[in-house]
């Protein structure tokens, strides 16, 4: 970076005669991080300039020149014909610097009634208004992949687990529908965050508003915000919107991490519930036989970044006196990393999940031998009129009888043997205790019966296909 140009881009050169050395200047600069908000910075400046003209603060010709040049800078940056000056302090200084270099005094009018404190706040909110809906779309696409698999496997019996011990027979479709519910809430959380961040901080200035007759309503409307923020000091001190987005993304990443933990287990030789596609696996540099679920592991690992970023943001704000402090510049690196991480992980998870081949035979086999039907035996007796606690005890005694006799399932006992534990057992108990019957009997809303899972799938599809859903 050429020295003179850098000095030109320093917006505060008038006050300080001495400048930080190159290393110190680079230390306090944020251009490498905030350059991704160039388009938003330009959008914000165009709206601000139009408003300044509308209020008679700058002449209409000046506003027209600013608007045209800002648009051109935006196009040139997008086309790559204008390179971001990496020696600039931040994206705001860089763009104002280019504007002034090209327009002279007209360029010098744009910052009237504005501070980089409200400018960076508006840029970040605009950026999130663009990016968060994209993340919601990534989520919707991921949910659709899971629901396609869920539909395919609405009748595929597998063990449901508690304490990682086989608990009750469910279906794979049910398990995948459960995952989809979690991602559906993530979409909702991001939508909620968008509602609250939909206020425009422009006009807040450094912290106290402006003596100029700015029209905050007009600029908020022009930028597509629902309204201007209520209090200028709050506008420049607040990063709740960043926290909310980072929080929602941390929760999302924790969800993906848990799904991936299931997948890593399922891909093991011990479970063999799933065969991951070769293209979504990696080998070992030493062990020739290996096919590792690295993508699932890495997504699980990357959830740590998102949690770390959230903690970074919370820590950043915790001791911060009102209003703006330079500490806040650190917000973007953490938030952007959470956004990039979530977007990449959703895409990778989707590819891995879409190409995964499940093994219904192994899943069904895992339902045998662990007395997963014991709860059903107890509920069978409840249906015949026995109080639940007695039914639970009778079923438990039957399980003990089986274990003592080396039997693997309640249905291996004769009816006469069953009747020694409860006279209410009848011949129809055998059909009721098949794993498929156990799953199919759970028809109530939220249950794992195939037709109920299909209803859940339809509802989740409806939510993700509704534009505002
Ligand atoms: N680069 C700064 C940030 O990201 C912009 C605001 C700087 N304001 C200031 N008074 N130093 O927060």
Short mmCIF file of C-alpha atoms and ligand atoms in Angstrom, two decimals:
data_model
loop_
_atom_site.label_atom_id
_atom_site.label_comp_id
_atom_site.label_asym_id
_atom_site.label_seq_id
_atom_site.Cartn_x
_atom_site.Cartn_y
_atom_site.Cartn_z
CA UNK A 1 0.00 0.00 0.00
CA UNK A 2 1.37 3.42 -0.96
CA UNK A 3 1.86 5.65 2.06
CA UNK A 4 0.30 8.94 0.80
CA UNK A 5 -2.95 7.29 -0.17
CA UNK A 6 -3.24 5.67 3.24
CA UNK A 7 -2.87 9.01 4.94
CA UNK A 8 -5.55 10.41 2.67
CA UNK A 9 -7.92 7.71 3.82
CA UNK A 10 -7.52 8.53 7.49
CA UNK A 11 -10.66 10.45 8.35
CA UNK A 12 -9.29 11.91 11.53
CA UNK A 13 -6.03 13.32 10.12
CA UNK A 14 -7.09 16.88 10.95
CA UNK A 15 -6.83 16.38 14.72
CA UNK A 16 -3.71 14.31 15.16
CA UNK A 17 -0.43 15.45 13.79
CA UNK A 18 1.37 12.21 14.54
CA UNK A 19 0.14 9.03 12.92
CA UNK A 20 0.49 5.49 14.27
CA UNK A 21 3.34 3.53 12.70
CA UNK A 22 2.52 1.01 10.00
CA UNK A 23 2.21 -1.95 12.36
CA UNK A 24 0.10 0.00 14.85
CA UNK A 25 -2.10 1.38 12.09
CA UNK A 26 -2.69 -2.12 10.74
CA UNK A 27 -3.47 -3.32 14.27
CA UNK A 28 -6.33 -0.89 14.69
CA UNK A 29 -7.60 -1.21 11.12
CA UNK A 30 -10.56 -3.43 10.24
CA UNK A 31 -10.57 -3.27 6.45
CA UNK A 32 -9.75 -6.96 6.01
CA UNK A 33 -12.86 -7.89 7.95
CA UNK A 34 -15.39 -5.16 7.17
CA UNK A 35 -14.63 -5.06 3.42
CA UNK A 36 -17.35 -7.65 3.00
CA UNK A 37 -19.86 -4.91 3.90
CA UNK A 38 -18.81 -2.69 0.97
CA UNK A 39 -22.15 -3.05 -0.83
CA UNK A 40 -24.08 -2.23 2.35
CA UNK A 41 -21.83 0.74 3.10
CA UNK A 42 -22.56 2.11 -0.37
CA UNK A 43 -26.30 1.47 -0.04
CA UNK A 44 -26.31 3.28 3.30
CA UNK A 45 -24.34 6.24 1.95
CA UNK A 46 -26.63 6.61 -1.07
CA UNK A 47 -29.69 6.74 1.16
CA UNK A 48 -27.98 9.15 3.54
CA UNK A 49 -26.93 11.46 0.68
CA UNK A 50 -30.44 11.45 -0.80
CA UNK A 51 -31.85 12.32 2.60
CA UNK A 52 -29.32 15.15 3.06
CA UNK A 53 -30.50 16.64 -0.25
CA UNK A 54 -34.14 16.09 0.64
CA UNK A 55 -33.59 18.12 3.80
CA UNK A 56 -31.72 20.88 1.96
CA UNK A 57 -28.46 20.10 3.77
CA UNK A 58 -26.60 19.49 0.49
CA UNK A 59 -27.58 20.72 -3.01
CA UNK A 60 -29.45 18.28 -5.27
CA UNK A 61 -26.59 18.33 -7.84
CA UNK A 62 -24.14 17.27 -5.14
CA UNK A 63 -26.46 14.47 -4.08
CA UNK A 64 -26.81 13.35 -7.70
CA UNK A 65 -23.03 13.33 -8.13
CA UNK A 66 -22.62 11.36 -4.89
CA UNK A 67 -25.27 8.88 -5.88
CA UNK A 68 -23.81 8.28 -9.33
CA UNK A 69 -20.28 7.90 -8.05
CA UNK A 70 -21.28 5.64 -5.16
CA UNK A 71 -23.16 3.42 -7.60
CA UNK A 72 -20.09 3.34 -9.86
CA UNK A 73 -17.79 2.45 -6.97
CA UNK A 74 -20.16 -0.38 -6.10
CA UNK A 75 -20.11 -1.71 -9.64
CA UNK A 76 -16.35 -1.42 -9.91
CA UNK A 77 -15.82 -3.23 -6.62
CA UNK A 78 -18.19 -5.98 -7.72
CA UNK A 79 -16.48 -6.28 -11.10
CA UNK A 80 -13.03 -6.21 -9.53
CA UNK A 81 -11.95 -3.16 -11.51
CA UNK A 82 -11.59 -1.23 -8.27
CA UNK A 83 -9.52 -3.03 -5.64
CA UNK A 84 -10.13 -2.47 -1.96
CA UNK A 85 -7.14 -0.62 -0.54
CA UNK A 86 -5.87 -2.96 2.13
CA UNK A 87 -4.00 -0.10 3.73
CA UNK A 88 -7.22 1.80 4.44
CA UNK A 89 -8.48 1.90 8.01
CA UNK A 90 -11.91 0.45 7.34
CA UNK A 91 -14.45 0.10 4.54
CA UNK A 92 -16.15 3.37 5.51
CA UNK A 93 -12.91 5.37 5.21
CA UNK A 94 -12.00 3.59 2.02
CA UNK A 95 -15.25 4.35 0.21
CA UNK A 96 -15.40 7.96 1.42
CA UNK A 97 -11.75 8.28 0.39
CA UNK A 98 -12.43 7.06 -3.16
CA UNK A 99 -15.50 9.30 -3.38
CA UNK A 100 -13.50 12.34 -2.35
CA UNK A 101 -10.59 11.49 -4.62
CA UNK A 102 -13.01 11.34 -7.54
CA UNK A 103 -15.49 14.11 -6.70
CA UNK A 104 -13.43 16.53 -4.63
CA UNK A 105 -15.57 18.72 -2.36
CA UNK A 106 -18.80 16.94 -3.31
CA UNK A 107 -17.31 13.80 -1.77
CA UNK A 108 -16.56 15.75 1.38
CA UNK A 109 -20.26 16.45 1.98
CA UNK A 110 -21.46 12.89 2.47
CA UNK A 111 -20.52 12.43 6.11
CA UNK A 112 -22.66 15.37 7.35
CA UNK A 113 -24.79 14.26 10.30
CA UNK A 114 -23.17 10.87 10.36
CA UNK A 115 -20.46 9.07 12.33
CA UNK A 116 -18.79 5.80 11.58
CA UNK A 117 -20.47 4.65 14.78
CA UNK A 118 -23.96 4.77 13.29
CA UNK A 119 -22.58 3.93 9.85
CA UNK A 120 -21.05 0.64 10.97
CA UNK A 121 -24.22 -0.21 12.88
CA UNK A 122 -26.38 0.34 9.80
CA UNK A 123 -23.96 -1.57 7.56
CA UNK A 124 -23.98 -4.56 9.86
CA UNK A 125 -27.75 -4.58 10.15
CA UNK A 126 -28.13 -4.30 6.37
CA UNK A 127 -25.63 -7.11 5.90
CA UNK A 128 -27.57 -9.34 8.29
CA UNK A 129 -30.83 -8.47 6.54
CA UNK A 130 -29.29 -9.95 3.38
CA UNK A 131 -27.39 -12.88 4.82
CA UNK A 132 -29.76 -14.19 7.49
CA UNK A 133 -32.55 -14.95 4.98
CA UNK A 134 -29.97 -16.90 2.96
CA UNK A 135 -29.10 -18.93 6.03
CA UNK A 136 -32.80 -19.58 6.55
CA UNK A 137 -32.94 -20.85 2.96
CA UNK A 138 -29.92 -23.10 3.59
CA UNK A 139 -31.80 -24.44 6.59
CA UNK A 140 -34.95 -24.99 4.54
CA UNK A 141 -32.95 -26.93 1.92
CA UNK A 142 -31.35 -29.02 4.64
CA UNK A 143 -34.72 -29.75 6.22
CA UNK A 144 -36.05 -30.85 2.82
CA UNK A 145 -33.19 -33.34 2.40
CA UNK A 146 -33.90 -34.78 5.84
CA UNK A 147 -37.62 -34.94 5.15
CA UNK A 148 -37.07 -36.76 1.84
CA UNK A 149 -35.08 -39.37 3.74
CA UNK A 150 -37.67 -39.41 6.51
CA UNK A 151 -40.42 -40.08 4.01
CA UNK A 152 -38.43 -42.86 2.39
CA UNK A 153 -37.88 -44.40 5.82
CA UNK A 154 -41.24 -43.71 7.45
CA UNK A 155 -41.61 -47.45 8.09
CA UNK A 156 -37.96 -48.34 8.70
CA UNK A 157 -37.80 -49.73 12.21
CA UNK A 158 -34.87 -48.78 14.41
CA UNK A 159 -34.19 -48.59 18.12
CA UNK A 160 -34.81 -45.27 19.83
CA UNK A 161 -32.25 -44.60 22.55
CA UNK A 162 -32.13 -43.07 26.00
CA UNK A 163 -28.80 -43.02 27.84
CA UNK A 164 -27.47 -44.46 24.56
CA UNK A 165 -29.20 -47.69 25.60
CA UNK A 166 -31.83 -49.20 23.33
CA UNK A 167 -35.15 -47.98 24.69
CA UNK A 168 -38.16 -48.46 22.40
CA UNK A 169 -38.66 -49.27 18.73
CA UNK A 170 -39.15 -46.17 16.60
CA UNK A 171 -38.62 -45.50 12.91
CA UNK A 172 -35.77 -43.84 11.11
CA UNK A 173 -38.32 -41.44 9.61
CA UNK A 174 -39.27 -40.45 13.12
CA UNK A 175 -35.65 -39.84 14.14
CA UNK A 176 -35.07 -37.69 11.05
CA UNK A 177 -38.31 -35.82 11.67
CA UNK A 178 -37.01 -35.05 15.18
CA UNK A 179 -33.84 -33.54 13.68
CA UNK A 180 -35.95 -31.52 11.25
CA UNK A 181 -37.98 -30.05 14.12
CA UNK A 182 -34.76 -28.70 15.64
CA UNK A 183 -33.72 -27.07 12.36
CA UNK A 184 -37.22 -25.66 11.95
CA UNK A 185 -36.82 -23.87 15.29
CA UNK A 186 -33.47 -22.54 14.08
CA UNK A 187 -35.27 -20.96 11.14
CA UNK A 188 -37.73 -19.44 13.56
CA UNK A 189 -35.01 -18.03 15.79
CA UNK A 190 -33.31 -16.38 12.83
CA UNK A 191 -36.65 -14.93 11.71
CA UNK A 192 -37.19 -13.54 15.21
CA UNK A 193 -33.74 -11.95 15.17
CA UNK A 194 -34.56 -10.31 11.83
CA UNK A 195 -37.70 -8.74 13.27
CA UNK A 196 -35.82 -7.12 16.15
CA UNK A 197 -32.88 -5.92 14.07
CA UNK A 198 -35.16 -4.20 11.60
CA UNK A 199 -34.49 -0.67 12.92
CA UNK A 200 -32.25 1.89 11.31
CA UNK A 201 -29.52 3.50 13.43
CA UNK A 202 -28.63 6.20 10.87
CA UNK A 203 -28.98 9.66 12.35
CA UNK A 204 -27.63 8.52 15.68
CA UNK A 205 -24.29 10.08 14.78
CA UNK A 206 -21.48 9.42 17.22
CA UNK A 207 -23.91 8.91 20.12
CA UNK A 208 -26.20 11.92 20.52
CA UNK A 209 -27.92 12.45 17.18
CA UNK A 210 -27.24 15.57 15.17
CA UNK A 211 -28.00 19.28 15.17
CA UNK A 212 -28.71 18.99 11.45
CA UNK A 213 -32.36 18.52 10.43
CA UNK A 214 -31.95 14.88 9.38
CA UNK A 215 -35.02 12.89 8.37
CA UNK A 216 -34.47 9.60 10.12
CA UNK A 217 -37.84 8.20 9.06
CA UNK A 218 -37.07 8.83 5.39
CA UNK A 219 -33.64 7.22 5.44
CA UNK A 220 -34.93 4.24 7.43
CA UNK A 221 -37.72 3.77 4.90
CA UNK A 222 -35.40 4.17 1.92
CA UNK A 223 -33.16 1.43 3.33
CA UNK A 224 -36.10 -0.90 3.88
CA UNK A 225 -36.09 -0.76 7.66
CA UNK A 226 -39.36 -0.87 9.56
CA UNK A 227 -38.45 2.28 11.51
CA UNK A 228 -35.53 4.27 12.91
CA UNK A 229 -34.07 3.20 16.25
CA UNK A 230 -35.58 5.00 19.24
CA UNK A 231 -32.48 6.27 21.04
CA UNK A 232 -29.24 7.41 19.45
CA UNK A 233 -27.01 6.29 22.28
CA UNK A 234 -28.57 2.84 22.28
CA UNK A 235 -28.17 2.71 18.49
CA UNK A 236 -24.38 2.93 18.57
CA UNK A 237 -23.85 0.95 21.79
CA UNK A 238 -26.18 -1.92 20.92
CA UNK A 239 -24.99 -5.18 19.43
CA UNK A 240 -27.91 -7.30 20.63
CA UNK A 241 -28.73 -8.08 17.02
CA UNK A 242 -25.26 -9.57 16.54
CA UNK A 243 -25.62 -11.54 19.77
CA UNK A 244 -29.01 -12.85 18.74
CA UNK A 245 -27.77 -13.98 15.35
CA UNK A 246 -24.62 -15.52 16.82
CA UNK A 247 -26.75 -17.15 19.52
CA UNK A 248 -29.21 -18.59 17.02
CA UNK A 249 -26.28 -19.85 14.92
CA UNK A 250 -24.63 -21.44 17.96
CA UNK A 251 -27.83 -23.31 18.73
CA UNK A 252 -28.04 -24.36 15.09
CA UNK A 253 -24.44 -25.61 15.17
CA UNK A 254 -25.08 -27.51 18.39
CA UNK A 255 -27.97 -29.21 16.58
CA UNK A 256 -25.78 -30.17 13.63
CA UNK A 257 -23.14 -31.35 16.08
CA UNK A 258 -25.60 -33.67 17.80
CA UNK A 259 -26.88 -35.05 14.49
CA UNK A 260 -23.28 -35.64 13.45
CA UNK A 261 -22.58 -37.45 16.70
CA UNK A 262 -25.45 -39.82 15.85
CA UNK A 263 -24.05 -40.25 12.33
CA UNK A 264 -20.54 -40.98 13.59
CA UNK A 265 -21.97 -43.66 15.87
CA UNK A 266 -24.23 -45.05 13.16
CA UNK A 267 -21.34 -45.25 10.68
CA UNK A 268 -19.27 -47.34 13.11
CA UNK A 269 -18.82 -51.07 12.67
CA UNK A 270 -20.61 -51.49 16.01
CA UNK A 271 -23.82 -49.91 14.72
CA UNK A 272 -23.54 -50.12 10.93
CA UNK A 273 -26.83 -48.24 10.60
CA UNK A 274 -25.53 -46.02 7.82
CA UNK A 275 -23.07 -46.22 4.97
CA UNK A 276 -21.72 -42.78 4.12
CA UNK A 277 -20.96 -42.16 0.47
CA UNK A 278 -17.30 -42.50 -0.43
CA UNK A 279 -17.31 -38.91 -1.65
CA UNK A 280 -18.43 -37.85 1.83
CA UNK A 281 -15.82 -39.91 3.68
CA UNK A 282 -12.05 -39.82 3.94
CA UNK A 283 -9.38 -42.47 4.18
CA UNK A 284 -6.45 -42.96 6.49
CA UNK A 285 -2.84 -42.21 5.61
CA UNK A 286 -1.72 -45.40 7.33
CA UNK A 287 -4.66 -47.77 7.72
CA UNK A 288 -5.64 -48.92 4.23
CA UNK A 289 -9.04 -50.26 5.27
CA UNK A 290 -10.37 -47.01 6.75
CA UNK A 291 -13.38 -45.03 5.62
CA UNK A 292 -13.84 -42.28 8.16
CA UNK A 293 -16.84 -39.99 8.77
CA UNK A 294 -14.58 -36.91 8.76
CA UNK A 295 -17.26 -34.54 7.51
CA UNK A 296 -19.57 -35.40 10.38
CA UNK A 297 -16.68 -35.10 12.83
CA UNK A 298 -15.58 -31.75 11.43
CA UNK A 299 -19.07 -30.28 11.56
CA UNK A 300 -19.27 -31.47 15.16
CA UNK A 301 -15.89 -29.88 15.80
CA UNK A 302 -16.80 -26.60 14.13
CA UNK A 303 -19.70 -26.10 16.52
CA UNK A 304 -16.95 -25.14 18.97
CA UNK A 305 -16.13 -22.11 16.82
CA UNK A 306 -19.69 -20.88 16.89
CA UNK A 307 -19.93 -21.26 20.64
CA UNK A 308 -16.58 -19.50 20.94
CA UNK A 309 -17.76 -16.65 18.73
CA UNK A 310 -20.85 -16.17 20.85
CA UNK A 311 -18.74 -16.09 24.00
CA UNK A 312 -16.40 -13.61 22.29
CA UNK A 313 -19.31 -11.29 21.56
CA UNK A 314 -20.80 -11.57 25.03
CA UNK A 315 -17.40 -10.95 26.61
CA UNK A 316 -16.80 -8.00 24.31
CA UNK A 317 -19.97 -6.33 25.51
CA UNK A 318 -19.91 -7.33 29.15
CA UNK A 319 -17.74 -4.57 30.58
CA UNK A 320 -18.28 -1.98 27.89
CA UNK A 321 -19.21 1.54 29.03
CA UNK A 322 -21.79 3.39 26.95
CA UNK A 323 -21.76 4.27 24.13
CA UNK A 324 -19.41 3.30 21.26
CA UNK A 325 -15.97 1.86 22.03
CA UNK A 326 -13.44 0.53 19.56
CA UNK A 327 -13.81 -2.88 21.20
CA UNK A 328 -16.98 -3.17 19.14
CA UNK A 329 -14.88 -3.44 16.00
CA UNK A 330 -14.09 -6.99 17.11
CA UNK A 331 -17.76 -7.96 16.75
CA UNK A 332 -17.63 -8.54 13.01
CA UNK A 333 -14.86 -11.11 12.84
CA UNK A 334 -16.70 -13.32 15.32
CA UNK A 335 -20.12 -12.81 13.77
CA UNK A 336 -18.92 -13.31 10.19
CA UNK A 337 -17.12 -16.49 11.20
CA UNK A 338 -20.32 -17.82 12.77
CA UNK A 339 -22.22 -17.00 9.57
CA UNK A 340 -19.61 -18.61 7.29
CA UNK A 341 -19.30 -21.64 9.53
CA UNK A 342 -23.05 -22.25 9.71
CA UNK A 343 -23.50 -21.79 5.95
CA UNK A 344 -20.65 -24.17 5.10
CA UNK A 345 -21.68 -26.75 7.67
CA UNK A 346 -25.29 -26.75 6.48
CA UNK A 347 -24.15 -27.34 2.90
CA UNK A 348 -21.74 -30.11 3.89
CA UNK A 349 -24.25 -31.75 6.21
CA UNK A 350 -26.82 -31.68 3.43
CA UNK A 351 -24.52 -33.34 0.90
CA UNK A 352 -23.47 -35.98 3.40
CA UNK A 353 -27.05 -36.71 4.49
CA UNK A 354 -28.48 -36.79 0.97
CA UNK A 355 -25.96 -39.40 -0.18
CA UNK A 356 -26.03 -41.53 2.99
CA UNK A 357 -27.41 -45.04 2.57
CA UNK A 358 -29.18 -46.39 5.62
CA UNK A 359 -29.20 -50.06 6.55
CA UNK A 360 -32.76 -51.08 7.54
CA UNK A 361 -31.68 -54.67 8.17
CA UNK A 362 -29.14 -53.67 10.82
CA UNK A 363 -31.55 -51.21 12.39
CA UNK A 364 -34.27 -53.83 12.63
CA UNK A 365 -31.82 -56.37 14.02
CA UNK A 366 -30.82 -53.88 16.72
CA UNK A 367 -34.43 -53.87 17.93
CA UNK A 368 -34.14 -57.54 18.87
CA UNK A 369 -32.81 -58.89 22.11
CA UNK A 370 -32.96 -55.80 24.26
CA UNK A 371 -36.59 -56.12 25.42
CA UNK A 372 -37.49 -52.86 23.69
CA UNK A 373 -41.08 -54.14 23.76
CA UNK A 374 -41.24 -54.13 27.59
CA UNK A 375 -43.05 -50.77 27.81
CA UNK A 376 -45.54 -52.04 25.27
CA UNK A 377 -46.16 -55.14 27.38
CA UNK A 378 -46.88 -52.90 30.38
CA UNK A 379 -49.19 -50.64 28.36
CA UNK A 380 -50.92 -53.75 26.99
CA UNK A 381 -51.81 -54.67 30.58
CA UNK A 382 -52.92 -51.09 31.31
CA UNK A 383 -55.30 -51.34 28.35
CA UNK A 384 -56.66 -54.54 29.94
CA UNK A 385 -57.37 -52.57 33.14
CA UNK A 386 -54.28 -53.08 35.32
CA UNK A 387 -52.94 -50.01 37.20
CA UNK A 388 -49.73 -48.89 35.49
CA UNK A 389 -47.41 -49.52 38.45
CA UNK A 390 -48.62 -53.13 38.65
CA UNK A 391 -48.35 -53.50 34.89
CA UNK A 392 -44.77 -52.17 35.00
CA UNK A 393 -43.88 -54.70 37.69
CA UNK A 394 -45.51 -57.61 35.82
CA UNK A 395 -43.65 -56.72 32.62
CA UNK A 396 -40.39 -56.34 34.57
CA UNK A 397 -40.88 -59.81 36.08
CA UNK A 398 -41.52 -61.24 32.62
CA UNK A 399 -38.25 -59.68 31.45
CA UNK A 400 -36.48 -61.27 34.42
CA UNK A 401 -38.04 -64.62 33.56
CA UNK A 402 -36.75 -64.26 29.99
CA UNK A 403 -33.25 -63.38 31.13
CA UNK A 404 -33.23 -66.35 33.53
CA UNK A 405 -34.37 -68.64 30.71
CA UNK A 406 -31.88 -67.21 28.22
CA UNK A 407 -34.69 -65.83 26.04
CA UNK A 408 -34.26 -62.73 23.92
CA UNK A 409 -37.84 -61.45 23.70
CA UNK A 410 -41.03 -61.44 25.72
CA UNK A 411 -42.76 -63.18 22.82
CA UNK A 412 -40.55 -66.23 23.36
CA UNK A 413 -42.53 -67.07 26.48
CA UNK A 414 -45.66 -69.21 26.27
CA UNK A 415 -48.98 -67.70 27.16
CA UNK A 416 -49.13 -69.94 30.24
CA UNK A 417 -45.73 -68.60 31.35
CA UNK A 418 -46.85 -65.00 30.77
CA UNK A 419 -50.02 -65.61 32.74
CA UNK A 420 -47.95 -66.53 35.84
CA UNK A 421 -47.05 -62.82 35.94
CA UNK A 422 -50.46 -61.47 34.94
CA UNK A 423 -53.65 -63.29 34.17
CA UNK A 424 -54.54 -60.45 31.80
CA UNK A 425 -52.09 -61.58 29.11
CA UNK A 426 -54.02 -63.04 26.12
CA UNK A 427 -52.99 -64.50 22.77
CA UNK A 428 -53.17 -61.05 21.12
CA UNK A 429 -50.12 -59.91 23.11
CA UNK A 430 -47.74 -61.61 20.64
CA UNK A 431 -48.75 -59.44 17.69
CA UNK A 432 -48.73 -56.32 19.86
CA UNK A 433 -45.09 -56.82 20.85
CA UNK A 434 -43.56 -57.03 17.36
CA UNK A 435 -41.26 -53.99 16.86
CA UNK A 436 -43.33 -52.76 13.89
CA UNK A 437 -46.50 -53.01 15.96
CA UNK A 438 -44.87 -51.17 18.88
CA UNK A 439 -43.94 -48.28 16.59
CA UNK A 440 -47.25 -48.31 14.71
CA UNK A 441 -49.25 -48.19 17.95
CA UNK A 442 -47.82 -44.79 18.81
CA UNK A 443 -50.32 -42.94 16.68
CA UNK A 444 -50.92 -40.01 18.97
CA UNK A 445 -49.72 -36.56 17.83
CA UNK A 446 -45.94 -36.50 18.06
CA UNK A 447 -45.69 -40.28 18.03
CA UNK A 448 -43.58 -42.53 15.82
CA UNK A 449 -46.35 -44.36 13.94
CA UNK A 450 -45.63 -44.16 10.20
CA UNK A 451 -48.82 -42.25 9.38
CA UNK A 452 -48.16 -39.79 12.21
CA UNK A 453 -44.56 -39.29 11.03
CA UNK A 454 -45.94 -38.60 7.53
CA UNK A 455 -48.18 -35.94 9.07
CA UNK A 456 -45.16 -34.39 10.83
CA UNK A 457 -43.27 -34.42 7.54
CA UNK A 458 -46.16 -32.65 5.76
CA UNK A 459 -46.33 -30.01 8.49
CA UNK A 460 -42.56 -29.40 8.40
CA UNK A 461 -42.65 -29.17 4.60
CA UNK A 462 -45.51 -26.68 4.81
CA UNK A 463 -43.50 -24.52 7.22
CA UNK A 464 -40.31 -24.55 5.18
CA UNK A 465 -42.10 -23.96 1.89
CA UNK A 466 -44.01 -20.92 3.16
CA UNK A 467 -41.90 -17.90 2.17
CA UNK A 468 -42.29 -16.17 5.52
CA UNK A 469 -42.46 -19.50 7.39
N1 LIG B 1 -14.24 0.14 12.11
C1 LIG B 1 -15.09 0.60 13.17
C2 LIG B 1 -15.90 -0.57 13.71
O1 LIG B 1 -15.93 -1.59 13.08
C3 LIG B 1 -16.00 1.64 12.66
C4 LIG B 1 -16.41 2.64 13.68
C5 LIG B 1 -15.22 3.39 14.13
N2 LIG B 1 -15.55 4.49 14.94
C6 LIG B 1 -14.63 5.10 15.68
N3 LIG B 1 -15.01 6.13 16.32
N4 LIG B 1 -13.42 4.68 15.77
O2 LIG B 1 -16.51 -0.49 14.75
#
